[in-house]
Amino acid sequence: MIHRHIFRNRTPRWLMYMVAYTIMAPIMLINGAYTGSSIDISGSLGVMSEDINMAYFSTSAGMAIAYPLIIKLRPVITVKNVLLFTLLFQIILSIICAETDKMIIIAVCSFFIGFFKAFALLEIILILMPMLSPDNKRGLFYAKFYPVTLALSQLSMILTSELAYRYNWQHMYYFMIALLLVAVIAVLLTFKYSELPSIVPLLDADWLSVILCSIFYIAVIYVFTYGKTLDWFSSKSIFITTFLVIPISLILFIRRQLIKEDSYVDLSILKNTNSTVGYIVMFICMFYVSASVLVSTYVINVLKLENNRLYELYIIAIPGFIIGGIICAWWFKKERRVNLIIFAGFLCLVASCAILYFTISPQGEYRLLYVPMFLRGMGMLITFVVFGVYVVQGIPQEKLVYNAFFLIGIRSALAPAISSSVFSNSIYRLQQHYVVKLSENITNTNPIAMERYTQYYKMGIEKGLGGYQAQQYALTSINGLLQVQALTITLKILLGWLVITGIAILIIVLIYPFNNHKKLKFIKWGRDMG
């Protein structure tokens, strides 16, 4: 049953459901920076794509930082006040993002949007949980909740891309402001009156730990986002951040958690085998999820399609989310072995990479990417749901919120930033390597190369170019051809490594005793978000 006590008397049940989803939509869609409009933002503000990625990942870091603070604030603040304050702050921050032309301001606002988003998200989960899982079973709830949230995240990119293409990149912020205002009005009209707390225990929170942890997250994201652009350790800022800021902030943070009685994060949950194994597996899993970087590189640089077509491709993942949710719901209802469902999830991710490996070619077709994207969506959903349940087994109820700190931090902030950096650096370096290798064969003695050169030269002449310009046109065309072929080889190599590694992971998943550490039973859960 839905929490009736937070709504006004005589509010019909159907309206409660509608209000819950009305609030949920903007919370899931909002972000500080929208990668779907990255090209438009880069062109408008004259910034690098790394600046936008930095702001994007900062939102997830802000979410992770917020969860341990919820324990302090939630007992004295009502659901209505939490939602109103967080939604209003997100409106203000979105207005600032839309109006500013400074990327640093957008990055800072992104961090705080994520911070307030965590509070609102937890409240909306607690409202929706009884509706989606009347028996209070975590696995069944996630099987119904994650397809909606992941689908909204995909739609967010498509919507951002369309708004940026038809109008400009600021319209996504204005659109979100409108949705947030609708959510605020829904809360004001349907939630019971509640007084503001006389005292908010802000001083009780360990703000020094919050600052240290924030520095660590932002520093790691900074290094992996800007490493390639600033040439890694040739850059003084990357060097200092890597060898001074990151280790010092991490050591001070851990030391403070160990010596402080009422610490910001309880590190003892890392002693729980299920949690540590789950975090490691989710970190690896995000490399397969982030393989979408390879797909986007292929669509944009090899197939030469526009961004809109790329984001339309992400819609194919939504049926995968739905099918994955149905499979998880059935699996958890029957309480089958967890190894097999984890195996199924990874198998989908590895199969997606394997199909991409055989699909990608300079003469490839856009429609051949549908199946890999569908499998990626299904594998992503299954692993998110299963490990959302698995990592909390053996953790006491009062410590479950700390799991959200680690899970969100690893799965949504650190792993995507690191995996994206690994892929983008690998693409850059391997492509340069293979351009050089392929160029060695472009000589006058190579009949294929000479045939292509002559073909492009004649095309230049037919276009009305002079002899010298036609030669330049032919050489430029051959160079473009080499770049595409080198990129295709690079993508195949990276996908091949993912497939080989994935096969090893699948074997480990089959033999690792996932079921034996803690019995995967479906505990009732309360005020937490795993």
Coordinates of C-alpha atoms in Angstrom, one line a residue:
M1 CA 0.0 0.0 0.0
I2 CA 1.2 3.5 -0.8
H3 CA 2.1 5.8 2.1
R4 CA -1.3 7.4 2.6
H5 CA -0.2 9.4 5.7
I6 CA 1.9 11.8 3.6
F7 CA -1.0 12.7 1.3
R8 CA -4.0 14.9 2.1
N9 CA -7.1 13.3 3.2
R10 CA -9.5 12.1 0.5
T11 CA -6.7 12.0 -2.1
P12 CA -7.7 9.1 -4.4
R13 CA -5.3 6.3 -4.8
W14 CA -4.9 6.8 -8.6
L15 CA -3.9 10.4 -7.9
M16 CA -1.3 9.3 -5.5
Y17 CA 0.2 7.1 -8.1
M18 CA 0.1 9.9 -10.7
V19 CA 1.7 12.3 -8.3
A20 CA 4.5 9.9 -7.5
Y21 CA 5.3 9.4 -11.2
T22 CA 5.0 13.1 -11.8
I23 CA 7.7 13.8 -9.2
M24 CA 9.8 10.9 -10.3
A25 CA 10.1 11.9 -14.0
P26 CA 12.0 15.2 -13.5
I27 CA 14.2 13.6 -10.8
M28 CA 15.3 10.9 -13.1
L29 CA 15.7 13.1 -16.2
I30 CA 17.6 16.0 -14.5
N31 CA 21.3 16.3 -14.8
G32 CA 23.8 19.1 -14.4
A33 CA 25.2 18.6 -17.9
Y34 CA 23.5 16.8 -20.8
T35 CA 25.9 14.8 -23.0
G36 CA 23.2 14.7 -25.7
S37 CA 23.9 18.3 -26.4
S38 CA 27.6 18.3 -25.9
I39 CA 28.4 19.3 -29.5
D40 CA 26.0 22.3 -29.2
I41 CA 27.4 23.3 -25.9
S42 CA 31.0 23.0 -27.2
G43 CA 30.1 25.2 -30.2
S44 CA 28.2 27.7 -28.2
L45 CA 30.5 28.2 -25.2
G46 CA 33.7 27.3 -26.9
V47 CA 34.5 24.5 -24.4
M48 CA 35.9 21.0 -24.8
S49 CA 33.8 17.9 -24.6
E50 CA 35.9 16.9 -21.5
D51 CA 34.4 20.0 -19.7
I52 CA 30.9 18.6 -20.3
N53 CA 31.9 15.1 -19.2
M54 CA 33.4 16.5 -16.1
A55 CA 30.2 18.2 -15.2
Y56 CA 28.2 15.1 -16.1
F57 CA 30.2 12.8 -13.8
S58 CA 30.1 15.5 -11.1
T59 CA 26.4 15.0 -10.8
S60 CA 26.9 11.3 -9.8
A61 CA 29.6 12.2 -7.4
G62 CA 27.2 14.7 -5.7
M63 CA 24.6 11.9 -5.4
A64 CA 27.0 9.6 -3.7
I65 CA 28.2 12.3 -1.3
A66 CA 24.6 13.0 -0.2
Y67 CA 23.5 9.6 0.9
P68 CA 25.3 9.3 4.3
L69 CA 24.0 12.8 5.2
I70 CA 20.4 11.6 4.8
I71 CA 20.7 9.7 8.0
K72 CA 21.3 13.0 9.9
L73 CA 18.6 15.1 8.2
R74 CA 15.8 12.7 7.5
P75 CA 14.5 12.2 11.0
V76 CA 13.7 15.9 11.5
I77 CA 12.5 16.8 8.0
T78 CA 9.2 15.6 6.5
V79 CA 8.9 14.1 3.1
K80 CA 7.0 17.1 1.8
N81 CA 9.7 19.5 3.0
V82 CA 12.5 17.3 1.6
L83 CA 10.8 17.2 -1.8
L84 CA 10.0 20.9 -1.9
F85 CA 13.4 22.1 -0.9
T86 CA 15.3 19.7 -3.2
L87 CA 13.1 20.4 -6.2
L88 CA 13.3 24.1 -5.7
F89 CA 17.1 24.0 -5.3
Q90 CA 17.3 22.0 -8.5
I91 CA 15.2 24.6 -10.3
I92 CA 17.5 27.4 -9.1
L93 CA 20.6 25.4 -10.2
S94 CA 19.1 24.6 -13.6
I95 CA 18.4 28.3 -14.2
I96 CA 22.0 29.1 -13.3
C97 CA 23.2 26.4 -15.7
A98 CA 21.0 27.7 -18.5
E99 CA 22.0 31.3 -18.1
T100 CA 25.8 31.0 -17.5
D101 CA 28.5 30.8 -20.1
K102 CA 31.1 29.5 -17.6
M103 CA 31.7 25.8 -17.7
I104 CA 33.1 25.8 -14.2
I105 CA 29.8 27.2 -12.8
I106 CA 27.9 24.4 -14.7
A107 CA 30.2 21.8 -13.2
V108 CA 29.7 23.1 -9.6
C109 CA 25.9 23.3 -10.2
S110 CA 26.0 19.8 -11.6
F111 CA 27.6 18.5 -8.3
F112 CA 24.9 20.1 -6.2
I113 CA 22.1 19.0 -8.6
G114 CA 23.3 15.5 -7.9
F115 CA 23.5 16.2 -4.2
F116 CA 19.8 17.4 -4.0
K117 CA 18.7 14.7 -6.5
A118 CA 19.8 12.0 -4.0
F119 CA 17.5 13.3 -1.3
A120 CA 14.5 13.5 -3.7
L121 CA 15.2 10.2 -5.3
L122 CA 15.3 8.4 -1.9
E123 CA 12.0 9.9 -1.0
I124 CA 10.3 9.0 -4.2
I125 CA 11.7 5.4 -4.0
L126 CA 10.1 5.1 -0.5
I127 CA 6.8 6.3 -2.0
L128 CA 6.9 4.0 -5.0
M129 CA 8.2 0.9 -3.3
P130 CA 5.0 -0.2 -1.6
M131 CA 3.2 0.3 -4.9
L132 CA 5.6 -1.6 -7.1
S133 CA 6.4 -4.3 -4.5
P134 CA 3.5 -4.8 -2.1
D135 CA 5.4 -7.7 -0.4
N136 CA 8.4 -5.5 0.3
K137 CA 10.8 -7.6 -1.8
R138 CA 13.8 -5.7 -3.0
G139 CA 14.4 -7.9 -6.1
L140 CA 10.9 -7.5 -7.4
F141 CA 11.0 -3.8 -6.7
Y142 CA 14.2 -3.3 -8.6
A143 CA 12.9 -5.4 -11.5
K144 CA 10.1 -2.9 -11.9
F145 CA 11.9 0.3 -10.9
Y146 CA 15.2 0.1 -12.9
P147 CA 13.5 -0.4 -16.3
V148 CA 11.7 2.9 -15.8
T149 CA 14.7 4.8 -14.5
L150 CA 17.1 3.5 -17.2
A151 CA 14.6 4.1 -19.9
L152 CA 14.2 7.7 -18.7
S153 CA 18.0 8.2 -18.8
Q154 CA 18.0 7.0 -22.4
L155 CA 15.1 9.3 -23.3
S156 CA 16.9 12.1 -21.6
M157 CA 19.7 11.9 -24.1
I158 CA 17.3 11.7 -27.1
L159 CA 15.3 14.6 -25.8
T160 CA 18.4 16.7 -25.1
S161 CA 19.7 16.0 -28.6
E162 CA 16.3 16.9 -30.3
L163 CA 15.9 20.1 -28.3
A164 CA 19.5 21.2 -29.0
Y165 CA 19.1 20.4 -32.7
R166 CA 15.7 22.2 -33.1
Y167 CA 16.3 25.1 -30.7
N168 CA 19.4 25.3 -28.6
W169 CA 21.1 23.5 -25.7
Q170 CA 19.6 25.8 -23.0
H171 CA 16.0 24.5 -23.8
M172 CA 16.7 21.2 -22.1
Y173 CA 17.3 23.2 -18.8
Y174 CA 14.1 25.2 -19.4
F175 CA 12.2 22.0 -20.1
M176 CA 13.5 20.5 -16.9
I177 CA 12.6 23.6 -15.0
A178 CA 9.0 23.3 -16.3
L179 CA 8.8 19.6 -15.2
L180 CA 10.2 20.5 -11.8
L181 CA 7.7 23.2 -11.3
V182 CA 4.9 20.8 -12.1
A183 CA 6.3 18.4 -9.5
V184 CA 6.5 21.2 -6.9
I185 CA 2.8 22.1 -7.6
A186 CA 1.8 18.4 -7.3
V187 CA 3.5 18.2 -3.9
L188 CA 1.9 21.4 -2.7
L189 CA -1.6 20.3 -3.8
T190 CA -1.6 16.7 -2.6
F191 CA 0.8 16.4 0.3
K192 CA -0.3 17.1 3.9
Y193 CA 0.7 20.3 5.6
S194 CA 3.9 19.9 7.6
E195 CA 5.8 22.5 9.6
L196 CA 9.3 23.4 9.0
P197 CA 11.7 21.9 11.6
S198 CA 12.8 24.3 14.3
I199 CA 16.4 22.9 14.3
V200 CA 18.1 21.2 11.3
P201 CA 21.1 19.2 12.7
L202 CA 23.5 20.4 10.0
L203 CA 26.3 20.9 12.5
D204 CA 26.1 17.3 13.6
A205 CA 27.2 16.1 10.1
D206 CA 30.9 15.5 9.6
W207 CA 31.4 18.2 7.0
L208 CA 35.2 17.7 6.9
S209 CA 34.7 14.1 5.7
V210 CA 32.2 15.4 3.2
I211 CA 34.8 17.8 1.8
L212 CA 37.6 15.3 1.8
C213 CA 35.4 12.7 0.0
S214 CA 34.2 15.3 -2.5
I215 CA 37.8 16.3 -3.3
F216 CA 38.7 12.6 -3.8
Y217 CA 35.8 12.0 -6.2
I218 CA 36.3 15.2 -8.2
A219 CA 40.1 14.7 -8.4
V220 CA 39.7 11.1 -9.7
I221 CA 37.1 12.3 -12.3
Y222 CA 39.3 15.2 -13.2
V223 CA 42.4 13.0 -13.9
F224 CA 40.6 10.5 -16.0
T225 CA 38.5 13.1 -17.9
Y226 CA 41.3 15.5 -18.8
G227 CA 44.3 13.0 -18.8
K228 CA 44.3 12.5 -22.6
T229 CA 43.7 16.2 -23.4
L230 CA 46.5 17.4 -21.0
D231 CA 48.8 14.6 -22.0
W232 CA 48.7 12.8 -18.6
F233 CA 51.8 13.4 -16.5
S234 CA 53.3 16.0 -18.8
S235 CA 50.7 18.2 -17.2
K236 CA 51.6 19.6 -13.8
S237 CA 48.0 19.7 -12.7
I238 CA 47.4 16.0 -13.6
F239 CA 50.7 15.1 -11.9
I240 CA 49.9 16.9 -8.7
T241 CA 46.3 15.7 -8.6
T242 CA 47.3 12.1 -9.2
F243 CA 50.2 11.9 -6.7
L244 CA 49.2 14.4 -4.1
V245 CA 45.5 15.3 -4.0
I246 CA 44.0 11.9 -4.6
P247 CA 46.2 9.9 -2.1
I248 CA 46.2 12.6 0.6
S249 CA 42.4 13.1 0.4
L250 CA 41.8 9.4 0.4
I251 CA 44.1 8.7 3.4
L252 CA 42.7 11.6 5.4
F253 CA 39.2 10.5 4.7
I254 CA 39.7 6.8 5.6
R255 CA 41.7 7.8 8.8
R256 CA 38.9 10.1 9.9
Q257 CA 36.2 7.4 9.4
L258 CA 38.3 5.0 11.5
I259 CA 39.0 7.3 14.4
K260 CA 35.8 9.3 14.6
E261 CA 33.0 7.7 16.7
D262 CA 30.1 9.1 14.7
S263 CA 31.7 8.8 11.3
Y264 CA 30.3 10.0 8.0
V265 CA 30.6 6.6 6.4
D266 CA 30.8 3.3 8.2
L267 CA 33.6 1.5 6.4
S268 CA 32.8 -1.8 8.2
I269 CA 30.3 -2.8 5.4
L270 CA 33.4 -3.4 3.3
K271 CA 34.1 -6.4 5.5
N272 CA 30.9 -7.9 4.1
T273 CA 32.1 -10.2 1.3
N274 CA 28.9 -9.8 -0.8
S275 CA 29.4 -6.0 -0.8
T276 CA 33.1 -6.0 -1.8
V277 CA 32.6 -8.6 -4.5
G278 CA 29.5 -6.8 -5.8
Y279 CA 31.3 -3.5 -6.0
I280 CA 34.2 -5.0 -7.9
V281 CA 31.9 -6.9 -10.3
M282 CA 29.8 -3.7 -10.9
F283 CA 33.0 -1.8 -11.6
I284 CA 34.0 -4.4 -14.3
C285 CA 30.4 -4.5 -15.6
M286 CA 30.5 -0.7 -16.2
F287 CA 33.3 -1.2 -18.8
Y288 CA 30.8 -3.3 -20.8
V289 CA 28.1 -0.7 -20.3
S290 CA 30.5 2.0 -21.4
A291 CA 31.2 0.1 -24.6
S292 CA 28.6 2.5 -26.0
V293 CA 31.5 4.8 -26.4
L294 CA 32.7 2.4 -29.1
V295 CA 29.3 2.4 -30.7
S296 CA 29.1 6.2 -30.8
T297 CA 32.6 6.4 -32.3
Y298 CA 31.6 4.0 -35.0
V299 CA 28.3 5.7 -35.8
I300 CA 29.8 9.2 -35.9
N301 CA 33.2 8.6 -37.5
V302 CA 32.7 5.5 -39.7
L303 CA 29.1 5.5 -40.7
K304 CA 29.2 9.3 -40.8
L305 CA 25.7 9.7 -39.2
E306 CA 24.5 12.7 -37.2
N307 CA 24.2 12.7 -33.4
N308 CA 20.4 12.4 -33.6
R309 CA 20.7 9.0 -35.3
L310 CA 23.1 7.9 -32.6
Y311 CA 20.8 8.8 -29.8
E312 CA 17.8 7.2 -31.7
L313 CA 19.8 4.0 -31.4
Y314 CA 19.6 4.2 -27.6
I315 CA 15.9 3.7 -27.9
I316 CA 16.6 0.1 -28.9
A317 CA 18.0 -0.4 -25.4
I318 CA 14.5 0.3 -23.8
P319 CA 12.9 -3.0 -24.9
G320 CA 16.0 -4.7 -23.5
F321 CA 15.4 -3.0 -20.2
I322 CA 11.8 -4.2 -20.2
I323 CA 12.6 -7.8 -21.1
G324 CA 15.4 -7.8 -18.5
G325 CA 13.0 -6.5 -15.9
I326 CA 10.5 -9.3 -16.7
I327 CA 13.2 -11.9 -16.5
C328 CA 14.5 -10.6 -13.1
A329 CA 10.9 -10.4 -11.7
W330 CA 10.3 -14.0 -12.6
W331 CA 13.7 -15.1 -11.4
F332 CA 13.4 -13.5 -8.0
K333 CA 9.8 -14.6 -7.6
K334 CA 10.9 -18.2 -8.2
E335 CA 14.1 -17.6 -6.0
R336 CA 16.4 -19.4 -8.5
R337 CA 20.2 -19.6 -8.1
V338 CA 21.8 -16.1 -8.3
N339 CA 24.8 -17.4 -10.3
L340 CA 22.7 -18.2 -13.3
I341 CA 21.0 -14.8 -13.5
I342 CA 24.4 -13.1 -13.1
F343 CA 25.7 -15.3 -15.9
A344 CA 22.7 -14.4 -18.1
G345 CA 23.3 -10.7 -17.5
F346 CA 27.0 -10.8 -18.4
L347 CA 26.3 -13.1 -21.3
C348 CA 24.0 -10.5 -22.8
L349 CA 26.8 -7.8 -22.4
V350 CA 29.5 -10.1 -23.8
A351 CA 27.2 -11.2 -26.7
S352 CA 26.5 -7.5 -27.5
C353 CA 30.3 -6.9 -27.8
A354 CA 30.7 -10.1 -29.9
I355 CA 28.0 -9.1 -32.3
L356 CA 29.5 -5.6 -32.6
Y357 CA 32.9 -7.2 -33.3
F358 CA 31.5 -9.0 -36.4
T359 CA 29.2 -6.1 -37.4
I360 CA 31.6 -3.2 -37.5
S361 CA 33.1 -2.5 -40.8
P362 CA 33.6 0.6 -43.1
Q363 CA 30.6 -0.7 -45.2
G364 CA 28.5 -1.5 -42.1
E365 CA 24.8 -0.8 -41.8
Y366 CA 23.0 1.2 -39.1
R367 CA 20.3 -1.4 -38.6
L368 CA 22.8 -4.1 -37.7
L369 CA 23.4 -2.3 -34.4
Y370 CA 19.8 -2.9 -33.2
V371 CA 20.5 -6.4 -31.7
P372 CA 23.7 -5.4 -29.8
M373 CA 22.0 -2.4 -28.3
F374 CA 19.0 -4.5 -27.3
L375 CA 21.3 -7.1 -25.6
R376 CA 23.3 -4.3 -23.9
G377 CA 20.1 -2.9 -22.4
M378 CA 19.0 -6.4 -21.2
G379 CA 22.4 -7.2 -19.7
M380 CA 22.7 -3.8 -18.1
L381 CA 19.3 -4.1 -16.4
I382 CA 19.9 -7.7 -15.2
T383 CA 23.3 -6.8 -13.6
F384 CA 22.0 -3.6 -12.0
V385 CA 19.0 -5.4 -10.4
V386 CA 20.9 -8.5 -9.3
F387 CA 23.8 -6.7 -7.8
G388 CA 21.5 -4.1 -6.2
V389 CA 20.1 -7.0 -4.2
Y390 CA 23.3 -9.0 -3.8
V391 CA 25.5 -6.3 -2.3
V392 CA 23.2 -5.6 0.6
Q393 CA 22.9 -9.2 1.8
G394 CA 24.6 -9.4 5.2
I395 CA 24.5 -5.7 5.9
P396 CA 22.5 -4.6 9.0
Q397 CA 19.4 -2.5 8.2
E398 CA 20.7 0.6 9.8
K399 CA 23.8 0.6 7.6
L400 CA 22.1 0.0 4.3
V401 CA 22.4 3.7 3.3
Y402 CA 26.2 3.4 3.3
N403 CA 25.8 0.8 0.6
A404 CA 24.2 3.5 -1.6
F405 CA 27.3 5.7 -1.0
F406 CA 29.7 3.0 -2.3
L407 CA 27.4 1.6 -5.0
I408 CA 26.4 4.9 -6.6
G409 CA 30.0 6.3 -6.2
I410 CA 31.5 3.2 -7.9
R411 CA 28.8 2.4 -10.4
S412 CA 27.7 5.9 -11.5
A413 CA 30.7 8.2 -10.9
L414 CA 34.1 6.5 -10.8
A415 CA 33.6 3.4 -13.1
P416 CA 32.0 5.4 -16.0
A417 CA 34.7 8.1 -15.8
I418 CA 37.5 5.6 -15.7
S419 CA 36.1 3.3 -18.4
S420 CA 35.3 6.1 -20.7
S421 CA 38.9 7.4 -20.3
V422 CA 40.3 4.0 -21.0
F423 CA 38.3 3.6 -24.2
S424 CA 38.9 7.1 -25.5
N425 CA 42.6 6.9 -24.9
S426 CA 42.8 3.4 -26.4
I427 CA 40.9 4.6 -29.5
Y428 CA 43.2 7.6 -29.9
R429 CA 46.5 5.7 -29.5
L430 CA 45.5 2.6 -31.5
Q431 CA 44.1 4.6 -34.3
Q432 CA 47.3 6.6 -34.7
H433 CA 49.3 3.4 -34.6
Y434 CA 47.3 1.7 -37.3
V435 CA 47.2 4.8 -39.5
V436 CA 51.0 4.7 -39.5
K437 CA 51.0 0.9 -40.2
L438 CA 48.5 1.2 -43.0
S439 CA 50.3 4.2 -44.5
E440 CA 53.4 2.1 -45.0
N441 CA 51.6 0.2 -47.7
I442 CA 50.4 3.3 -49.6
T443 CA 53.2 3.4 -52.2
N444 CA 53.4 3.6 -56.0
T445 CA 54.1 -0.1 -56.1
N446 CA 50.8 -1.0 -54.4
P447 CA 48.3 -1.5 -57.3
I448 CA 45.2 -1.2 -55.0
A449 CA 46.5 2.1 -53.6
M450 CA 47.3 3.4 -57.1
E451 CA 43.9 2.3 -58.3
R452 CA 42.2 4.3 -55.5
Y453 CA 44.5 7.3 -56.1
T454 CA 43.6 7.3 -59.8
Q455 CA 39.9 7.0 -59.0
Y456 CA 39.9 9.9 -56.5
Y457 CA 42.1 12.0 -58.9
K458 CA 39.6 11.5 -61.7
M459 CA 36.7 12.4 -59.4
G460 CA 38.6 15.6 -58.6
I461 CA 39.0 16.4 -62.2
E462 CA 35.3 15.7 -62.9
K463 CA 34.5 18.2 -60.1
G464 CA 36.3 20.9 -62.0
L465 CA 39.5 20.9 -60.0
G466 CA 42.9 21.6 -61.6
G467 CA 45.7 19.0 -61.7
Y468 CA 47.3 20.1 -58.4
Q469 CA 44.0 20.4 -56.6
A470 CA 42.9 17.0 -57.9
Q471 CA 46.1 15.5 -56.5
Q472 CA 45.5 17.1 -53.1
Y473 CA 41.9 15.9 -53.2
A474 CA 43.0 12.3 -54.0
L475 CA 45.6 12.3 -51.2
T476 CA 43.1 13.8 -48.7
S477 CA 40.5 11.2 -49.7
I478 CA 43.0 8.3 -49.3
N479 CA 44.0 9.7 -45.8
G480 CA 40.3 9.8 -44.8
L481 CA 40.0 6.2 -46.0
L482 CA 43.0 5.2 -43.9
Q483 CA 41.6 6.9 -40.8
V484 CA 38.3 5.0 -41.2
Q485 CA 40.1 1.7 -41.7
A486 CA 42.4 2.3 -38.8
L487 CA 39.5 3.3 -36.6
T488 CA 37.6 0.1 -37.6
I489 CA 40.6 -2.0 -36.7
T490 CA 40.9 -0.2 -33.4
L491 CA 37.3 -0.8 -32.5
K492 CA 37.5 -4.4 -33.4
I493 CA 40.6 -4.9 -31.2
L494 CA 38.9 -3.3 -28.2
L495 CA 35.7 -5.3 -28.8
G496 CA 37.8 -8.4 -29.2
W497 CA 39.5 -7.8 -25.8
L498 CA 36.2 -7.2 -24.2
V499 CA 34.9 -10.5 -25.6
I500 CA 37.9 -12.5 -24.5
T501 CA 37.8 -10.9 -21.0
G502 CA 34.1 -11.5 -20.9
I503 CA 34.4 -15.2 -21.6
A504 CA 36.9 -15.4 -18.6
I505 CA 34.4 -13.5 -16.4
L506 CA 31.6 -15.8 -17.5
I507 CA 33.6 -18.8 -16.4
I508 CA 34.4 -17.2 -13.1
V509 CA 30.7 -16.3 -12.5
L510 CA 29.8 -20.0 -13.0
I511 CA 32.3 -21.3 -10.5
Y512 CA 32.4 -18.5 -8.0
P513 CA 30.1 -19.3 -5.0
F514 CA 27.8 -16.3 -5.2
N515 CA 25.2 -18.2 -3.3
N516 CA 27.3 -19.4 -0.4
H517 CA 28.5 -16.3 1.2
K518 CA 25.1 -15.1 2.3
K519 CA 21.9 -16.7 1.4
L520 CA 20.1 -14.5 -1.1
K521 CA 16.8 -14.2 0.6
F522 CA 14.4 -11.4 -0.1
I523 CA 14.5 -9.3 3.0
K524 CA 12.0 -6.6 3.8
W525 CA 13.6 -3.2 3.4
G526 CA 12.8 0.1 4.8
R527 CA 14.5 3.5 4.6
D528 CA 17.4 2.7 2.4
M529 CA 18.4 2.7 -1.2
G530 CA 20.8 -0.1 -2.3

